[in-house]
Short mmCIF file of C-alpha atoms and ligand atoms in Angstrom, two decimals:
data_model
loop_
_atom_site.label_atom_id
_atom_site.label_comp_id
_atom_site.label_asym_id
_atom_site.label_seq_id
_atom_site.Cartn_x
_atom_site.Cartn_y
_atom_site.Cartn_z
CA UNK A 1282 178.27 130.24 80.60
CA UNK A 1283 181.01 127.71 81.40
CA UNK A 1284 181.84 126.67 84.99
CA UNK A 1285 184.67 125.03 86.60
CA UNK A 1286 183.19 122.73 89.51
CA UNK A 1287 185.29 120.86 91.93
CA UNK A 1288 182.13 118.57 92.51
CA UNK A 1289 182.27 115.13 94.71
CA UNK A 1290 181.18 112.80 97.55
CA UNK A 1291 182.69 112.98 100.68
CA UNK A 1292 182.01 111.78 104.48
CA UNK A 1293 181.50 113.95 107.62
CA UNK A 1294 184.61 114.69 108.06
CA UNK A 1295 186.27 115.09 104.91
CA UNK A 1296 187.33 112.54 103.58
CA UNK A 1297 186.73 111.17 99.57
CA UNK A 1298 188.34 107.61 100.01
CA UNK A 1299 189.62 105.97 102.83
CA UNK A 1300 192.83 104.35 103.68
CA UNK A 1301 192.74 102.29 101.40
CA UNK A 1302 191.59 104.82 98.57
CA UNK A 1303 188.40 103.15 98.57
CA UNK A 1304 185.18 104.53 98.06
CA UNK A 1305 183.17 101.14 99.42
CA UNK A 1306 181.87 103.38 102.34
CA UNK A 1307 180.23 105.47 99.70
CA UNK A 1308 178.48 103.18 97.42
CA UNK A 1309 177.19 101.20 100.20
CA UNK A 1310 174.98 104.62 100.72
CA UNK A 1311 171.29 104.83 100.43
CA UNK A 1312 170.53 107.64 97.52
CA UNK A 1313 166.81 107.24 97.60
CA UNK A 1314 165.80 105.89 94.18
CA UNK A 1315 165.88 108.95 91.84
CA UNK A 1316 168.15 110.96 94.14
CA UNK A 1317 171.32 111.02 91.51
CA UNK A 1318 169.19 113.02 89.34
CA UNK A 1319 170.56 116.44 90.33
CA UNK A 1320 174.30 114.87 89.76
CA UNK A 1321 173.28 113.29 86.08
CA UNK A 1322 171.48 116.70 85.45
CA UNK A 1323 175.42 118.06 86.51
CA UNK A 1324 177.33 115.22 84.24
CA UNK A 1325 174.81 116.65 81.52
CA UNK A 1326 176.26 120.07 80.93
CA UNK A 1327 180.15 118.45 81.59
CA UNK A 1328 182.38 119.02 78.45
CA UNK A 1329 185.09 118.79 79.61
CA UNK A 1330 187.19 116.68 82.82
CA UNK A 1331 190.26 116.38 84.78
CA UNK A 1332 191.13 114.39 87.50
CA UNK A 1333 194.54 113.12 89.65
CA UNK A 1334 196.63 110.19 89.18
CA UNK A 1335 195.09 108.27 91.76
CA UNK A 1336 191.18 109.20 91.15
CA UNK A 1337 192.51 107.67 87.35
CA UNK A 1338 194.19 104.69 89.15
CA UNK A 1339 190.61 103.56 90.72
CA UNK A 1340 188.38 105.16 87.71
CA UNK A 1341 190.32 102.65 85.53
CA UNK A 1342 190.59 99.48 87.49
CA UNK A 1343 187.18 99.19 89.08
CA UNK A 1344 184.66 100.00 85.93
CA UNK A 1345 184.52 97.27 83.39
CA UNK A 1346 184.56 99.80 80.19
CA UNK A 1347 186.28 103.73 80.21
CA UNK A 1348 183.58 105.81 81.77
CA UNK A 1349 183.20 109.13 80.33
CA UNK A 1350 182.35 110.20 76.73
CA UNK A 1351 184.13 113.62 77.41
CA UNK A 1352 187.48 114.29 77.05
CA UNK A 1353 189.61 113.65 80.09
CA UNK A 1354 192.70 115.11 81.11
CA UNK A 1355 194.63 113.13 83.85
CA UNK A 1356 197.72 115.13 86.16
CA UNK A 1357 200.63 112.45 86.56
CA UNK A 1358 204.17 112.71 86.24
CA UNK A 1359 204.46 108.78 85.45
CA UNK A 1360 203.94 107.30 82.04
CA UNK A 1361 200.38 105.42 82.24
CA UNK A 1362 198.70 103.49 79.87
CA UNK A 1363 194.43 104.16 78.63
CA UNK A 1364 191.71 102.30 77.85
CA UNK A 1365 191.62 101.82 73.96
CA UNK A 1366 189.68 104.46 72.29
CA UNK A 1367 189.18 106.64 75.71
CA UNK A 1368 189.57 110.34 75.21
CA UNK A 1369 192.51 110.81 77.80
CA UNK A 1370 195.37 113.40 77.84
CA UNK A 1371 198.00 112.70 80.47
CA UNK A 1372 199.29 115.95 81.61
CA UNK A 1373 201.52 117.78 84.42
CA UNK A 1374 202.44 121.25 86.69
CA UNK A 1375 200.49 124.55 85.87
CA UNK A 1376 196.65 123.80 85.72
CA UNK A 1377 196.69 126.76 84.19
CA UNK A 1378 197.32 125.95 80.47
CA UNK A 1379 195.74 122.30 81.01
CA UNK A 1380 192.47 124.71 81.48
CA UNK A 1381 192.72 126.58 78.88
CA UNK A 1382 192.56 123.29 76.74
CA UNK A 1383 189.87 121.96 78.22
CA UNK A 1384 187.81 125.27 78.12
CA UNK A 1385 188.45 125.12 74.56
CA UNK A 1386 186.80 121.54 74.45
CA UNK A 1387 184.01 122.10 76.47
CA UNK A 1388 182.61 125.41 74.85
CA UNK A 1389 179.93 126.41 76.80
CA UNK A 1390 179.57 123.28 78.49
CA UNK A 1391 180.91 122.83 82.29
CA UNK A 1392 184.39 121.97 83.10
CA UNK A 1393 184.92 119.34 85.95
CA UNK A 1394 187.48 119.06 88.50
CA UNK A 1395 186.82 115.16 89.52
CA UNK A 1396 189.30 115.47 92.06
CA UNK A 1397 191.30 114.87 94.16
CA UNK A 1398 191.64 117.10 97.16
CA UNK A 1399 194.92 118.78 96.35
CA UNK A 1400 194.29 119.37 92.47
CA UNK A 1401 191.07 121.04 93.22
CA UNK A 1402 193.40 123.14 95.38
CA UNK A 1403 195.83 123.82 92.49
CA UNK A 1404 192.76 125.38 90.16
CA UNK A 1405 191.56 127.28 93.33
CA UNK A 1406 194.69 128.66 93.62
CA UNK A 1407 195.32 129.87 89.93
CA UNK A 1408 191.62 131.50 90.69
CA UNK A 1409 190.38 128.81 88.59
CA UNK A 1410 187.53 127.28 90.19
CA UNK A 1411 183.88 128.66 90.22
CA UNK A 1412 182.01 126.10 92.50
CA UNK A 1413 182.39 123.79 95.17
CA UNK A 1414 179.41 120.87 95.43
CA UNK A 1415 180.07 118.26 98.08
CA UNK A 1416 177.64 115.61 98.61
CA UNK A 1417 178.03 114.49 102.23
CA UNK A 1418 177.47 110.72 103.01
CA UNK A 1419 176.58 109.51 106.53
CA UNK A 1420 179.78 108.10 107.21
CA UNK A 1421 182.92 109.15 109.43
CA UNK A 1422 185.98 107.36 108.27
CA UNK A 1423 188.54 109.39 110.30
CA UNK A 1424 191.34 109.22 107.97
CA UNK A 1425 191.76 108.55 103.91
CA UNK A 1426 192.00 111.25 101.11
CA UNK A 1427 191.17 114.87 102.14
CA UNK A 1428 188.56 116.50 100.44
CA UNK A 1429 190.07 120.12 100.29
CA UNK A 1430 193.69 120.30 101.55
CA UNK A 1431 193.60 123.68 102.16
CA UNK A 1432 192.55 126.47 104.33
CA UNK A 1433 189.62 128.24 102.43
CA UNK A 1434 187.91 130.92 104.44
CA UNK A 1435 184.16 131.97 104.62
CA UNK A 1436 185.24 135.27 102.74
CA UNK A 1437 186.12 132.83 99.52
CA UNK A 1438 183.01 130.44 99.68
CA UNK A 1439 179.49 131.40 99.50
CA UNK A 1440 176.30 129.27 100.17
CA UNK A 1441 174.41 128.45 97.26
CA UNK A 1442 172.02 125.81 98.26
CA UNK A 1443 171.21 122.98 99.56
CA UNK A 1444 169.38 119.33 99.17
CA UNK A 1445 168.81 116.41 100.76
CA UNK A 1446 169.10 113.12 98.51
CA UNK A 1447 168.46 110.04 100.16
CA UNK A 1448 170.99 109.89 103.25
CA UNK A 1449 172.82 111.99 101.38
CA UNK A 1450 173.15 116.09 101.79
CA UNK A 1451 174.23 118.35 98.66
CA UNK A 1452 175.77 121.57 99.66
CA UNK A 1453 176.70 124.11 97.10
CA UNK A 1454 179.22 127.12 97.06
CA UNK A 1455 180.29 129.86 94.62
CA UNK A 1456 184.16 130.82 94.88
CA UNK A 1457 184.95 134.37 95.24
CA UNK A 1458 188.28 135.18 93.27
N1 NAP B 1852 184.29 110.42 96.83
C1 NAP B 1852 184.36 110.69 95.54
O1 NAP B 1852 183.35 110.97 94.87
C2 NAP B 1852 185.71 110.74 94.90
C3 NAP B 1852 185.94 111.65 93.87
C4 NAP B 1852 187.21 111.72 93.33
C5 NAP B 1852 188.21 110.88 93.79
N2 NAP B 1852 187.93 109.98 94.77
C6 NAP B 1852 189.00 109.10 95.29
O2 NAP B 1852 189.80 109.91 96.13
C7 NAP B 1852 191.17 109.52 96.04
C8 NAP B 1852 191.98 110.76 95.70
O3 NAP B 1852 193.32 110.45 95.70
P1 NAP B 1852 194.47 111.55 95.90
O4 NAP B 1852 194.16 112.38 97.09
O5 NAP B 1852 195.76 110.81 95.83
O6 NAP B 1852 194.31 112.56 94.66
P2 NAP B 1852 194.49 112.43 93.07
O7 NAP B 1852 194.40 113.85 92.58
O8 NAP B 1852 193.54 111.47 92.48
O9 NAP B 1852 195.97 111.89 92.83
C9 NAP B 1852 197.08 112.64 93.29
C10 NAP B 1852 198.22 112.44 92.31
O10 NAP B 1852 197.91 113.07 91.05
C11 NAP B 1852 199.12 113.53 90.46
N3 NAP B 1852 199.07 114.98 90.32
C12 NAP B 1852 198.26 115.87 90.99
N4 NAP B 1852 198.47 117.13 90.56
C13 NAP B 1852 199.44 117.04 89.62
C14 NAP B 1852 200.08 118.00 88.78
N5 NAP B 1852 199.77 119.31 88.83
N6 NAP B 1852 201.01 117.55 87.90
C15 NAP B 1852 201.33 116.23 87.82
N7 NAP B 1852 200.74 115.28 88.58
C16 NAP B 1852 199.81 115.69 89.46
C17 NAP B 1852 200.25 113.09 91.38
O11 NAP B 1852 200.55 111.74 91.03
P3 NAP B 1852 201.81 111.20 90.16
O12 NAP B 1852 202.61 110.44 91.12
O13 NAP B 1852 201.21 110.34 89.09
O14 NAP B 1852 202.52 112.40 89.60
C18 NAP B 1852 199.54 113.04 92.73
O15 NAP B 1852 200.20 112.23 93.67
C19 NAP B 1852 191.22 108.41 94.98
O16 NAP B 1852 191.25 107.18 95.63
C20 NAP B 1852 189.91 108.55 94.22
O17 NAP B 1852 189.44 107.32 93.69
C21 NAP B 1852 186.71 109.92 95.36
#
């Protein structure tokens, strides 16, 4: 059955970029060889994706070629431009319908919430989101991008699992509705 996971990297203390919105801290993390192979077993089952303005901003400018084979549907209220012959839809407000579109795309495949912190926050809200996976770095950055800018109580989030990756920790939590 199709899920919607909010799934991403973030540091100690919450953060998914820095300052700067710059993930630097993250890549310079030690995954231990095949350790990605639970998140490219995740990508796998991915129909369908969304993501922010700024998470587009950086996906964009610091990959050589468009990314993702799935469609993509990116939340901005400004005009932007796409990578020629990308799947993008640029789209704004209610998540609501913008899920419904991409459920439709995705079939039984996953839908993911890329981030960032707030959007994941707007599907959690509509009752949208199924799963939370954070992969926790080693790093405390202090400031930057919040990872869930919300308060989300232990009666909404319930351990799934855990892994250890590297230097890196997987956590994973089902949303109660
Ligand atoms: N650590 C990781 O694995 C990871 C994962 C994901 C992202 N990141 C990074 O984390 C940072 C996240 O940046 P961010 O916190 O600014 O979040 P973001 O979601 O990427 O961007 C926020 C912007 O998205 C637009 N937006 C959001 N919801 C909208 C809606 N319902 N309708 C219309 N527009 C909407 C607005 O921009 P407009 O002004 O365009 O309307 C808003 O200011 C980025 O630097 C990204 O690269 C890291």
């Amino acid at each position: 059955m199709s899920r919607t996971v909010y799934t991403t990297a973030t540091s100690i203390d919450g953060f998914i970029a820095d300052s700067e919105y710059s993930i630097d801290w993250l890549l310079a993390v030690d995954h231990g060889g095949g350790a990605l192979d639970r998140v490219n077993e995740f990508f796998a089952g991915v129909g369908a994706i969304c993501m922010g303005s700024s998470t587009y901003g950086w996906s964009s400018e610091n990959n050589e070629a468009w990314q993702y084979e799935q469609p993509v549907w990116v939340f901005t209220s400004k005009e932007r431009e796409k990578p020629e012959g990308a799947d993008i839809r640029f789209v704004k407000g209610d998540v609501r319908p913008v899920w419904e579109e991409m459920k439709a795309a995705a079939g039984d495949k996953d839908l993911w919430v890329v981030g960032g912190g707030d959007l994941a926050g707007q599907f959690l809200d509509a009752g949208l989101l199924d799963e939370v996976v954070v992969t926790v770095a080693p790093v405390v950055l202090g400031e930057g991008a919040p990872l869930f800018p919300r308060r989300v109580l232990s009666d909404r989030l319930t351990f799934e699992g855990a892994h250890r990756a590297g230097e890196f920790v997987y956590l994973e939590y089902a949303v109660r509705k």
